[in-house]
CSV table of C-alpha atoms in Angstrom, one decimal:
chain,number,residue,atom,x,y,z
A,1,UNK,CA,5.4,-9.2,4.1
A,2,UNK,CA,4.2,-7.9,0.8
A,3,UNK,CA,2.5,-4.4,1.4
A,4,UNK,CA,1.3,-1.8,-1.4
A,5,UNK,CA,-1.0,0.7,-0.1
A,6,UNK,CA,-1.5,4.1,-1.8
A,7,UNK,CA,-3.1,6.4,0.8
A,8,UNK,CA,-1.4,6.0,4.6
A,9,UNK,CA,-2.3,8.2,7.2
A,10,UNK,CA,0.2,11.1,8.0
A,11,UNK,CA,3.5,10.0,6.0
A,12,UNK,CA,2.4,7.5,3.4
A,13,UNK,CA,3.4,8.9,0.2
A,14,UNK,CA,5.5,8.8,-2.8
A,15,UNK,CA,7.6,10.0,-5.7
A,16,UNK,CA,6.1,12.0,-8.7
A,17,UNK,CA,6.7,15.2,-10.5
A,18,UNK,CA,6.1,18.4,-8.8
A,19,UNK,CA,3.3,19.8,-7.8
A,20,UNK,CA,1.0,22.0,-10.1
A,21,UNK,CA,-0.8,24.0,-7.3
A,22,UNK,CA,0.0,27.2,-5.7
A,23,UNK,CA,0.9,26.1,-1.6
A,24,UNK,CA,0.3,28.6,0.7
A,25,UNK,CA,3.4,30.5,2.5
A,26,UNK,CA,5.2,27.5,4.1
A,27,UNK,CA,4.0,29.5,7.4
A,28,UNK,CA,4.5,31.7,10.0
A,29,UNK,CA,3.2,29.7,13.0
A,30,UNK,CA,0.0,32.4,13.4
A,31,UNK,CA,-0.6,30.9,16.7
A,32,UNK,CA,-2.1,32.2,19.6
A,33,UNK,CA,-2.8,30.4,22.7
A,34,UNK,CA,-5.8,30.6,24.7
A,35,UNK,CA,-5.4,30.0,28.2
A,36,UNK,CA,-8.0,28.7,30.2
A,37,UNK,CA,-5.7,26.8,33.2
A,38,UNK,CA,-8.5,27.6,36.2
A,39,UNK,CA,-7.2,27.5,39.7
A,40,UNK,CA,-5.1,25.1,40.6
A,41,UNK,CA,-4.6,23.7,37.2
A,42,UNK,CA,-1.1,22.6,36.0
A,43,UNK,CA,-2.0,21.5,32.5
A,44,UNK,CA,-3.4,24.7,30.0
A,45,UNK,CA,-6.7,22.8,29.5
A,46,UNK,CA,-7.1,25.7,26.1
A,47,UNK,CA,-7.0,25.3,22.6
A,48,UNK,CA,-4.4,26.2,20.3
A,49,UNK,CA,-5.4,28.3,16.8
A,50,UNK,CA,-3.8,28.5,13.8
A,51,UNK,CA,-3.8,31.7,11.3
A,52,UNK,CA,-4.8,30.0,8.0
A,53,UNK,CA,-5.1,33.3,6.2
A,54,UNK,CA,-7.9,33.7,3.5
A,55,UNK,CA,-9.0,30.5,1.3
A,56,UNK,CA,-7.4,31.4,-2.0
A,57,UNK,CA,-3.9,31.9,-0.4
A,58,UNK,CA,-4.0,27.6,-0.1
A,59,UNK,CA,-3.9,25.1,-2.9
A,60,UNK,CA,-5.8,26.3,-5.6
A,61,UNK,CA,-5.5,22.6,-7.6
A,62,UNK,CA,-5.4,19.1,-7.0
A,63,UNK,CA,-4.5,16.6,-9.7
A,64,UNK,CA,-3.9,12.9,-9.5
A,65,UNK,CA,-0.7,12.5,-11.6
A,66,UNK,CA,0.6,15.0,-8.8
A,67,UNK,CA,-1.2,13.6,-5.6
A,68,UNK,CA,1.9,11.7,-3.7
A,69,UNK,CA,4.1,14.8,-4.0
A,70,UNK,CA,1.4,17.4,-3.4
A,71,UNK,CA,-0.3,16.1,-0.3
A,72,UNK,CA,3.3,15.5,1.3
A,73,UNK,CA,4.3,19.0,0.6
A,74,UNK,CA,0.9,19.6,2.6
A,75,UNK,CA,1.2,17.7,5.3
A,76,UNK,CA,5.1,19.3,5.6
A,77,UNK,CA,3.8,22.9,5.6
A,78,UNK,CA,1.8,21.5,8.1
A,79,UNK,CA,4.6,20.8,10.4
A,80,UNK,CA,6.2,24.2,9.5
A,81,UNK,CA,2.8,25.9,10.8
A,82,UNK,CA,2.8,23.8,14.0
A,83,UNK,CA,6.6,24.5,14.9
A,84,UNK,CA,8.0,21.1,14.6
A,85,UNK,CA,10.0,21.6,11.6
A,86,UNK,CA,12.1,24.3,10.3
A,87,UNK,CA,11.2,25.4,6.9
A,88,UNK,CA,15.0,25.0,5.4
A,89,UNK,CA,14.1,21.4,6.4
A,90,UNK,CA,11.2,21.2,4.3
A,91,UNK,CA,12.8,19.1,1.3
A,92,UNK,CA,14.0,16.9,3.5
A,93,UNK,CA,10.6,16.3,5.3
A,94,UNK,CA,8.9,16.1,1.7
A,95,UNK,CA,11.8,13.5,0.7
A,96,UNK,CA,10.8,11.6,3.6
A,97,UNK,CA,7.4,11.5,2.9
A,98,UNK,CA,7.5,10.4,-0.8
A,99,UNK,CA,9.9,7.4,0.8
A,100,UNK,CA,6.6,6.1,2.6
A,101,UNK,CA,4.6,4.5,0.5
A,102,UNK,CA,2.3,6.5,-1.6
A,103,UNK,CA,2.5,4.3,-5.5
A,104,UNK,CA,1.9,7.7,-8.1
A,105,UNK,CA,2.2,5.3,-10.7
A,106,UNK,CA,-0.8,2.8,-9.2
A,107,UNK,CA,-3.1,6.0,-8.7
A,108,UNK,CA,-2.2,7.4,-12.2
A,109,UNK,CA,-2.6,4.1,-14.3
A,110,UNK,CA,-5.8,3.4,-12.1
A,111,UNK,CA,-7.2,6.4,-12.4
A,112,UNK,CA,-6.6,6.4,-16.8
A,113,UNK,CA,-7.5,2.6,-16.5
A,114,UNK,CA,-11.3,3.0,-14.6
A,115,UNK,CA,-9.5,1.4,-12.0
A,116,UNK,CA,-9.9,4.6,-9.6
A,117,UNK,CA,-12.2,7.9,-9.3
A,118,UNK,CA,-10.4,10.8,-8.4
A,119,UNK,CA,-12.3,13.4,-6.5
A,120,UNK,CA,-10.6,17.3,-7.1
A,121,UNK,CA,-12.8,18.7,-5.3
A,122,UNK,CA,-12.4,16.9,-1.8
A,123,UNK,CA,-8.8,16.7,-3.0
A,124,UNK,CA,-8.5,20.0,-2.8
A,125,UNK,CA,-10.1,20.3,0.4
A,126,UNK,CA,-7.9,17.8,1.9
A,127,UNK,CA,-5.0,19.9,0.9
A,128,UNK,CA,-5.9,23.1,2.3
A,129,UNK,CA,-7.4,21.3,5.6
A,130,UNK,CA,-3.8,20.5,6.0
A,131,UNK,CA,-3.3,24.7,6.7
A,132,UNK,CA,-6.0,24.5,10.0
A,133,UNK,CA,-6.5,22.6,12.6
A,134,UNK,CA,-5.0,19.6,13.9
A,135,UNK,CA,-1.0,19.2,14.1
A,136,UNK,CA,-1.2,15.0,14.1
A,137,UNK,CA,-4.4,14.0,12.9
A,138,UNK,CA,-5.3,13.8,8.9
A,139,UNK,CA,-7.8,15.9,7.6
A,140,UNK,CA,-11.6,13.7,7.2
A,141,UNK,CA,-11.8,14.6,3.7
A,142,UNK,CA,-8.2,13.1,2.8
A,143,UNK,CA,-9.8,9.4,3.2
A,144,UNK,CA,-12.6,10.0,0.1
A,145,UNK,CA,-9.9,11.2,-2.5
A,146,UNK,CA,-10.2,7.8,-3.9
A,147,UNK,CA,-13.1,5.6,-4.6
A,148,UNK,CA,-12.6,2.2,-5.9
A,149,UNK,CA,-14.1,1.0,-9.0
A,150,UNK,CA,-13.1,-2.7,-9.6
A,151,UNK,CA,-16.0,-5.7,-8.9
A,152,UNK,CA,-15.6,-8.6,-6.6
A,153,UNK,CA,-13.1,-11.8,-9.2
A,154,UNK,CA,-11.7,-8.3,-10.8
A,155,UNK,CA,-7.7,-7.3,-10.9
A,156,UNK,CA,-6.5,-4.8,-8.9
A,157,UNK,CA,-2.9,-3.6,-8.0
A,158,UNK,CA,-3.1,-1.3,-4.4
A,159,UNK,CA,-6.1,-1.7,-2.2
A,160,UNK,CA,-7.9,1.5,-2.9
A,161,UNK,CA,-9.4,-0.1,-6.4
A,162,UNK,CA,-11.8,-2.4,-5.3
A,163,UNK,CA,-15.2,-1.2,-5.2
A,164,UNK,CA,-17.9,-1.6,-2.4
A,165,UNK,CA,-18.4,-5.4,-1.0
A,166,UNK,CA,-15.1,-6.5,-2.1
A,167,UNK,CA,-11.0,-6.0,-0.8
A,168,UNK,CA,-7.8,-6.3,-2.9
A,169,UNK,CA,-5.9,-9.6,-1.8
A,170,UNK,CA,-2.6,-7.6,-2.0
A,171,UNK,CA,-1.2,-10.6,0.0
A,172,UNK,CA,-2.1,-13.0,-3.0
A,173,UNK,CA,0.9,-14.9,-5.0
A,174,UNK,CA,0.6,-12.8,-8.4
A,175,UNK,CA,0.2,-9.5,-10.2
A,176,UNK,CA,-2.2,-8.7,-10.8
A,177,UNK,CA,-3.9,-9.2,-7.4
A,178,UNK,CA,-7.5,-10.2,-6.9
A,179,UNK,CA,-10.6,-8.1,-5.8
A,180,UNK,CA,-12.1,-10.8,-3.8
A,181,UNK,CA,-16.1,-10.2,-2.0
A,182,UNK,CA,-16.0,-9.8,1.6
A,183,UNK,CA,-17.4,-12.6,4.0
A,184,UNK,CA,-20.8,-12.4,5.4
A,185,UNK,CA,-22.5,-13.0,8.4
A,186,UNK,CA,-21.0,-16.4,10.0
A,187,UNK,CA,-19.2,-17.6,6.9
A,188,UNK,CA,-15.6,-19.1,7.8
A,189,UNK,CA,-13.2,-16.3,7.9
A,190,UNK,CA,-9.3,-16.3,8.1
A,191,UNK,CA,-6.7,-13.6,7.1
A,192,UNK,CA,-7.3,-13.6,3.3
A,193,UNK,CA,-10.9,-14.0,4.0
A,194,UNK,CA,-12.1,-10.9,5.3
A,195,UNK,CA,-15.4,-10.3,7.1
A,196,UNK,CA,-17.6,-7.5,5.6
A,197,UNK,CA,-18.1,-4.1,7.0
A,198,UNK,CA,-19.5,-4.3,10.8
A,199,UNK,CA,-18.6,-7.9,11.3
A,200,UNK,CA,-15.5,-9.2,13.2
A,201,UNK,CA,-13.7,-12.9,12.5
A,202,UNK,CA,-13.9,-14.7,16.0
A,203,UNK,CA,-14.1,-18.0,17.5
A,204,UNK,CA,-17.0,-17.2,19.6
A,205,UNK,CA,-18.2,-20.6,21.3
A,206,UNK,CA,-15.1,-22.6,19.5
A,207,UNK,CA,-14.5,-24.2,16.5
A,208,UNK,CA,-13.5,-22.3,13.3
A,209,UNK,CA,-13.6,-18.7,13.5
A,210,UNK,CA,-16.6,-16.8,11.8
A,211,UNK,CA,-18.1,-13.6,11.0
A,212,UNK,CA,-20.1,-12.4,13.2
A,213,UNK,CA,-21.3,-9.2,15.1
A,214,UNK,CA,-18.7,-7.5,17.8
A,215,UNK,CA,-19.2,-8.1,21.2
A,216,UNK,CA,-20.6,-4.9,23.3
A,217,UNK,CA,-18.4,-2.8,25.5
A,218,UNK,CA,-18.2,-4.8,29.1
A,219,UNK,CA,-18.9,-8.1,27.6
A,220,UNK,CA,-16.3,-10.7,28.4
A,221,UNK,CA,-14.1,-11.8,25.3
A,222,UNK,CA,-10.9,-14.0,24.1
A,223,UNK,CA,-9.7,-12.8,21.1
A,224,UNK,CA,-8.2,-9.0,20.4
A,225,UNK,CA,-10.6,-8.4,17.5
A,226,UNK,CA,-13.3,-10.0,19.0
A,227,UNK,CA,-15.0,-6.4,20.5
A,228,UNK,CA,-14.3,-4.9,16.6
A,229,UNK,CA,-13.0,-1.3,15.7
A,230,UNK,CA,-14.0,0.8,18.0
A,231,UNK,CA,-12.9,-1.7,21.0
A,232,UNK,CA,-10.4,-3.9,22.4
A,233,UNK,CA,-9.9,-7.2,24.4
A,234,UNK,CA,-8.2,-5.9,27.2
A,235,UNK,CA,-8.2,-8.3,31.0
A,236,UNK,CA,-10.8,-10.5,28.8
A,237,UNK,CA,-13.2,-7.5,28.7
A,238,UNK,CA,-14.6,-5.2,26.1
A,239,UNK,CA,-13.1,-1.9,26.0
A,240,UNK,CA,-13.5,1.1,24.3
A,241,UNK,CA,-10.3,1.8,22.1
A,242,UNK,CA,-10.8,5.6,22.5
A,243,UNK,CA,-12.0,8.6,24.9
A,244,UNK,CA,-13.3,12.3,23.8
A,245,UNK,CA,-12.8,15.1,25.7
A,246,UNK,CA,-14.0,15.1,29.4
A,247,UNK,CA,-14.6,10.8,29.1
A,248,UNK,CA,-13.2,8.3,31.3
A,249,UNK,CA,-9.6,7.4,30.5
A,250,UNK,CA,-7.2,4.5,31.6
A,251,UNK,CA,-10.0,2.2,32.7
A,252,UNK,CA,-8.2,-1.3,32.3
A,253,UNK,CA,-4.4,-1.4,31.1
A,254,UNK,CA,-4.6,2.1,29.9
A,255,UNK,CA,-8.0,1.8,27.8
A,256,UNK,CA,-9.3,3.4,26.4
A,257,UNK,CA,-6.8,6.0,25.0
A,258,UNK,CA,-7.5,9.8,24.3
A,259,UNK,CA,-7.1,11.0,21.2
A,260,UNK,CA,-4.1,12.8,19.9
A,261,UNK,CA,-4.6,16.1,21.2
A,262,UNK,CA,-5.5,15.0,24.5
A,263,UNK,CA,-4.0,13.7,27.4
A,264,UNK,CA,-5.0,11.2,30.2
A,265,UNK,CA,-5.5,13.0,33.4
A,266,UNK,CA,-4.6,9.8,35.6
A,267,UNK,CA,-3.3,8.9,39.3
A,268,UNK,CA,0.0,7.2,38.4
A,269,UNK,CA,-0.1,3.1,39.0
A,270,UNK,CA,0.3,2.7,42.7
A,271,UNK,CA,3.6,0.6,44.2
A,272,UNK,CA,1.9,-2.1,44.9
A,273,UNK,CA,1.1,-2.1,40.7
A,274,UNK,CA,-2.8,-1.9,40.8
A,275,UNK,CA,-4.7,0.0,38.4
A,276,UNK,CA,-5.6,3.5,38.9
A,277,UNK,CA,-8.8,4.4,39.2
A,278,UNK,CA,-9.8,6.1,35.9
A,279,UNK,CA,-9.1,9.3,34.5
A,280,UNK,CA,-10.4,12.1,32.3
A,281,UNK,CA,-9.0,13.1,28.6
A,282,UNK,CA,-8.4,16.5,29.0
A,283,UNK,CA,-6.9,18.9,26.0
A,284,UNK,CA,-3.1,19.4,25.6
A,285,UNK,CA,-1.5,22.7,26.5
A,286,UNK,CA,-1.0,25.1,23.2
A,287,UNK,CA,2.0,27.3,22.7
A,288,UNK,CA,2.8,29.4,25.5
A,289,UNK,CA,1.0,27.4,28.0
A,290,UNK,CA,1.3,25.5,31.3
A,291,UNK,CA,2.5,21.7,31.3
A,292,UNK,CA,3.9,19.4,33.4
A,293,UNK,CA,6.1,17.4,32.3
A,294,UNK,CA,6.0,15.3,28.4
A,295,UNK,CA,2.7,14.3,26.6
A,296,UNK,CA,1.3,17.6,28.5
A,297,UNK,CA,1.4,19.7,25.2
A,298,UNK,CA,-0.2,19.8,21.9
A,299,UNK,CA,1.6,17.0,19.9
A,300,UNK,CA,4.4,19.6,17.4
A,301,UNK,CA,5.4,21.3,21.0
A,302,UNK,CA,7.3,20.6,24.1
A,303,UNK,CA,7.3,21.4,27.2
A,304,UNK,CA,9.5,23.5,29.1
A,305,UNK,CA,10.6,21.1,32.1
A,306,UNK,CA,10.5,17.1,32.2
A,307,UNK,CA,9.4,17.1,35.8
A,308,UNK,CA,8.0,20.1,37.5
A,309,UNK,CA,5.7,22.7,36.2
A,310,UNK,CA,6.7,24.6,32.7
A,311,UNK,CA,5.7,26.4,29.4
A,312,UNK,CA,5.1,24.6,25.9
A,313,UNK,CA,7.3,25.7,23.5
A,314,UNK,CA,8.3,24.9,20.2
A,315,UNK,CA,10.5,22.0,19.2
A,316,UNK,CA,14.0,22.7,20.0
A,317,UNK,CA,16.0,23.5,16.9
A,318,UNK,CA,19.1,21.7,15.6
A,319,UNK,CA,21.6,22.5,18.3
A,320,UNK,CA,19.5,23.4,21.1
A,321,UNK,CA,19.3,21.4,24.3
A,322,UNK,CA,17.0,19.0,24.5
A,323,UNK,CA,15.9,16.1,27.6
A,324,UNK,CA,13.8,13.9,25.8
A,325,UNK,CA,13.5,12.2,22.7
A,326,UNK,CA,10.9,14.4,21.2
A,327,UNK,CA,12.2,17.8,22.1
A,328,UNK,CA,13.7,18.4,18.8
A,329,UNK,CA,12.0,19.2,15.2
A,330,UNK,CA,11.3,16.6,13.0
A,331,UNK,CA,14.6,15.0,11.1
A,332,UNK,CA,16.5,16.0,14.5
A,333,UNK,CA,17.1,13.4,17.8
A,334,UNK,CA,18.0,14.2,21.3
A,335,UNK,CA,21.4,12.7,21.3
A,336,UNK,CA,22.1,10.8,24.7
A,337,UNK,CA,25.6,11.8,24.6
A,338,UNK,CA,25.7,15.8,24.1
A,339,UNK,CA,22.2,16.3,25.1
A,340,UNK,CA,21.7,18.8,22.3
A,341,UNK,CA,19.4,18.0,18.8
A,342,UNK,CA,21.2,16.6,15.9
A,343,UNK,CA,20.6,15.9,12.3
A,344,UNK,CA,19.3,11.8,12.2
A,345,UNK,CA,22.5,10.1,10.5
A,346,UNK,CA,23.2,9.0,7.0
A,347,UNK,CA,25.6,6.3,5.8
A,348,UNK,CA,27.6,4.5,7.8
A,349,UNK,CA,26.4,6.3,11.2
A,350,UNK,CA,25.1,5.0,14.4
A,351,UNK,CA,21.2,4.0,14.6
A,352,UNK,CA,21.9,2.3,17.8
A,353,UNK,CA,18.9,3.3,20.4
A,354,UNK,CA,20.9,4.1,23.2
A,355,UNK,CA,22.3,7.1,21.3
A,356,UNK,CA,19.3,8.0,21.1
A,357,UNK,CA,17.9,8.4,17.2
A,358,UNK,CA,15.5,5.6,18.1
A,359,UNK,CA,16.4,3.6,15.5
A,360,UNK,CA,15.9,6.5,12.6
A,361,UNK,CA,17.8,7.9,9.6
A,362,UNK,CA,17.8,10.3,6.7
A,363,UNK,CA,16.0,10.0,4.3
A,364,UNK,CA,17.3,7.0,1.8
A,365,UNK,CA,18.6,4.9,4.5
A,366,UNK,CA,17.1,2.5,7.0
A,367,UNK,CA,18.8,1.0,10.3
A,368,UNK,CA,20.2,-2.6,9.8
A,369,UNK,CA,19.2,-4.2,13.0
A,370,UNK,CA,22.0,-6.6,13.0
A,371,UNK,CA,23.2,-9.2,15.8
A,372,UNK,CA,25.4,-6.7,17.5
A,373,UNK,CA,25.0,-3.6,18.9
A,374,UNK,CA,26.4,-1.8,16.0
A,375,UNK,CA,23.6,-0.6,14.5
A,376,UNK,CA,24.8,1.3,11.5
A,377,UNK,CA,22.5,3.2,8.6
A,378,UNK,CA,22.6,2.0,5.3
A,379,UNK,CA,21.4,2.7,1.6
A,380,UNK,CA,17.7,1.7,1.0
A,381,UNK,CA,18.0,-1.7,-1.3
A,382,UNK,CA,16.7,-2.0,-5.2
A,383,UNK,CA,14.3,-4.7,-6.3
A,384,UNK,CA,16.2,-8.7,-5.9
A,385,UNK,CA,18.0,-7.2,-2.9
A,386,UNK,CA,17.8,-9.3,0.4
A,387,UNK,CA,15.4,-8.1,2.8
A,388,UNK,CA,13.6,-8.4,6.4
A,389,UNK,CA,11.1,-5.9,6.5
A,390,UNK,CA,9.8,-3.2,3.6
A,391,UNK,CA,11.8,-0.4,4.8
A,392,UNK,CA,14.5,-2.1,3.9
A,393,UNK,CA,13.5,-1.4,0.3
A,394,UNK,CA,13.6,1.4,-2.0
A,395,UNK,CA,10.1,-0.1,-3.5
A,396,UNK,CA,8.8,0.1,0.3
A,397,UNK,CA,8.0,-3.8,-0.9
A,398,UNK,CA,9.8,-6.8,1.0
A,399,UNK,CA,8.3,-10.0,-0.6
A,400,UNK,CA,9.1,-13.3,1.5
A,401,UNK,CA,9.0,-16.6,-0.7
A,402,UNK,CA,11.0,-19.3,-2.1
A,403,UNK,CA,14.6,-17.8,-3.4
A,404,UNK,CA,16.7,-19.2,-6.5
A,405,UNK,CA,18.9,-21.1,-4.1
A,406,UNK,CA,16.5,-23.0,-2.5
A,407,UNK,CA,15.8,-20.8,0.5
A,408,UNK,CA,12.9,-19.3,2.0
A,409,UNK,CA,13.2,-15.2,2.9
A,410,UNK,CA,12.7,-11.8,1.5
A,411,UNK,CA,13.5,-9.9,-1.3
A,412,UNK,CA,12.6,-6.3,-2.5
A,413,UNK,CA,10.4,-6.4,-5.3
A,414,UNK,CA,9.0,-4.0,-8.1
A,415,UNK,CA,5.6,-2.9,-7.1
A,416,UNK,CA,3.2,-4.7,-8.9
A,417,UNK,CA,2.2,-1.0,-11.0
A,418,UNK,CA,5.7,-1.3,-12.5
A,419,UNK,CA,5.7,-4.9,-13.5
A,420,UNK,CA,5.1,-5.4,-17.2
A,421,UNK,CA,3.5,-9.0,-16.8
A,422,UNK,CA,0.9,-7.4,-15.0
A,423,UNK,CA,-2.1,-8.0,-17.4
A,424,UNK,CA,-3.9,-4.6,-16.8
């Protein structure tokens, strides 16, 4: 895999100097919950709403040399607000983030280069949307910070540079990569030869795939992208990917989902394993209110009890009990063995999944799925390092190709902003 992307949702960011704006307090939670259960309701169908305090006491900057680092110390406050994270754990949630992905030096070069346009102002609105609102969903302006600029046969290093009617091949053999036009309307289409905007790459009657319009919701398909974005190929029908509040849930194989603040309302699958009939996306429980069991809550909370009726509460704190393995703030894990939340390990400890860290460690180390059982954490790798997936990599880059010994496999690489043959 060879990946470079500089704007991921939720954790996709990287290292750069500190931040130049003023944050807003890292947060009392200022929530209050209001209930609205009705009779004979288990789950606090409410909303949950967050003091922001007054505009000025946010971000009062945004600037693109600073971008990775500022919009993870954002989206951290974030967590703070919604109770999932302790705020003596927000370097370590901010260290985390800047591991992700974000380039700084691709969106600083791009932007001086013409590459990229840099919007302040809906970069600052991103920022302070991070202090309202949603717990797990990023903020609508945060995906119009960057505009691309580069023509179709143009170079481009991440895949934000390439300007309307044409991608960044950031899968292509060189650096740097190629801005290459999108595929229209029943031209052959493959992996590296994307269909434009509204058109999926499908078989339809047979033969080569080719773009061409989605199918509707209902119709009868074969190939996962053959019902486009907003559905999926599910039982060789067209289904809708996701629900709003009060739509049908869990029609066939559990689509279409509700969104993150929502929960299916659903008879469970029967013994005899047939569907249930459908359900209804109704709103997660805010703090203080009635749940039943996990995925009952608003997404930074927990609930009370596994099984019967509770309370959603915040994330248990490092120490605390815990049941499951998202009781516990963020950079914690339910251990399996004292049943208590405990820091994710560092070098040389356990990953293994039946302890219960699901595979996760701190920040500068990534779990080496070996052959064994042992799963053990180790040290993020520097560029000619062997590798299996990006992670793996200090770069966040694992390149698979030919290797000086004749063999085929990965290796970390230098991002393509750092390399000096680049030619931009």
């Amino acid at each position: 895999m060879h990946r470079l992307l500089p704007l991921l949702p939720a954790l996709a960011l990287a290292a750069c100097p500190a931040p130049t704006p003023t944050p807003m307090p890292p947060a009392d939670a200022g929530v209050t919950p209001e209930l609205d259960a009705g009779a004979g309701d288990v789950v606090d169908a409410g909303r949950q709403r967050f003091d922001a305090g007054t505009p000025d006491a946010g971000f009062r900057a945004a600037s693109v040399d600073t971008w990775c680092r500022t919009r993870a110390l954002a989206l951290c406050q974030r967590q703070v607000r919604c109770s999932s994270l302790t705020e003596s754990d927000l370097p370590q949630c901010v260290t985390r983030a800047v591991e992700s992905g974000c380039d700084q030096v691709a969106l600083s070069t791009g932007a001086d280069a013409g590459r990229l346009a840099f919007d302040a102002s809906v970069a600052l609105t991103c920022l302070n949307d991070y202090g309202a609102g949603s717990c797990a969903d990023e903020p609508a302006a945060c995906a119009s910070v960057f505009t691309g600029l580069v023509p179709a046969d143009g170079g481009c290093v991440t895949a934000a540079e390439c300007g309307g009617g044409a991608y960044c091949d950031i899968y292509g053999p060189r650096c740097p990569f190629r801005c290459k036009p999108f595929r229209r309307a029943l031209e052959t289409c493959d992996f590296s030869r994307r269909c434009s905007p509204g058109l999926v790459c499908y078989r339809g009657d047979g033969g080569a795939p080719v773009c061409q319009p989605p199918r509707p919701v209902d119709a009868g398909c074969v190939d996962f992208d053959e019902c486009g974005d907003d559905a999926v190929c599910t039982s060789s029908v067209c289904t809708p990917r996701r629900a709003d509040a009060g739509q049908p849930c869990g029609i066939r194989n559990g689509y279409p989902l509700c969104g993150s603040e929502f929960f299916c309302r659903q008879q469970p699958r029967g013994m005899d394993g047939e569907e249930p009939p459908p359900g209804t996306c109704q709103r997660r429980a805010g703090l203080g209110g009635v749940c039943s069991g996990s995925g009952t809550c608003l997404p930074s909370l927990r609930c009370s009890n596994v099984i019967t009726t509770g309370t959603c509460q915040p994330k248990a704190r490092r120490g605390e009990s815990c049941s499951l393995f998202n009781d516990c703030e963020d950079w914690l894990f339910c251990s399996n063995q004292t049943t208590r939340c405990e820091p994710l390990p560092g070098d040389g400890g356990s990953c293994d999944f039946r302890l219960g860290s699901q595979g996760r460690c701190q920040p500068g180390f990534f779990c080496e799925f070996s052959a064994s059982d042992d799963r053990r954490c180790q040290r993020r790798r520097a560029a000619g390092a062997d590798c299996n997936y990006d992670e793996m990599c200090l770069s966040n880059d694992c390149e698979f190709g030919p290797r000086p010994d004749g063999g085929f496999g990965g290796t970390c690489s230098i991002p393509c902003s750092l390399k000096a043959d680049s030619g931009l």
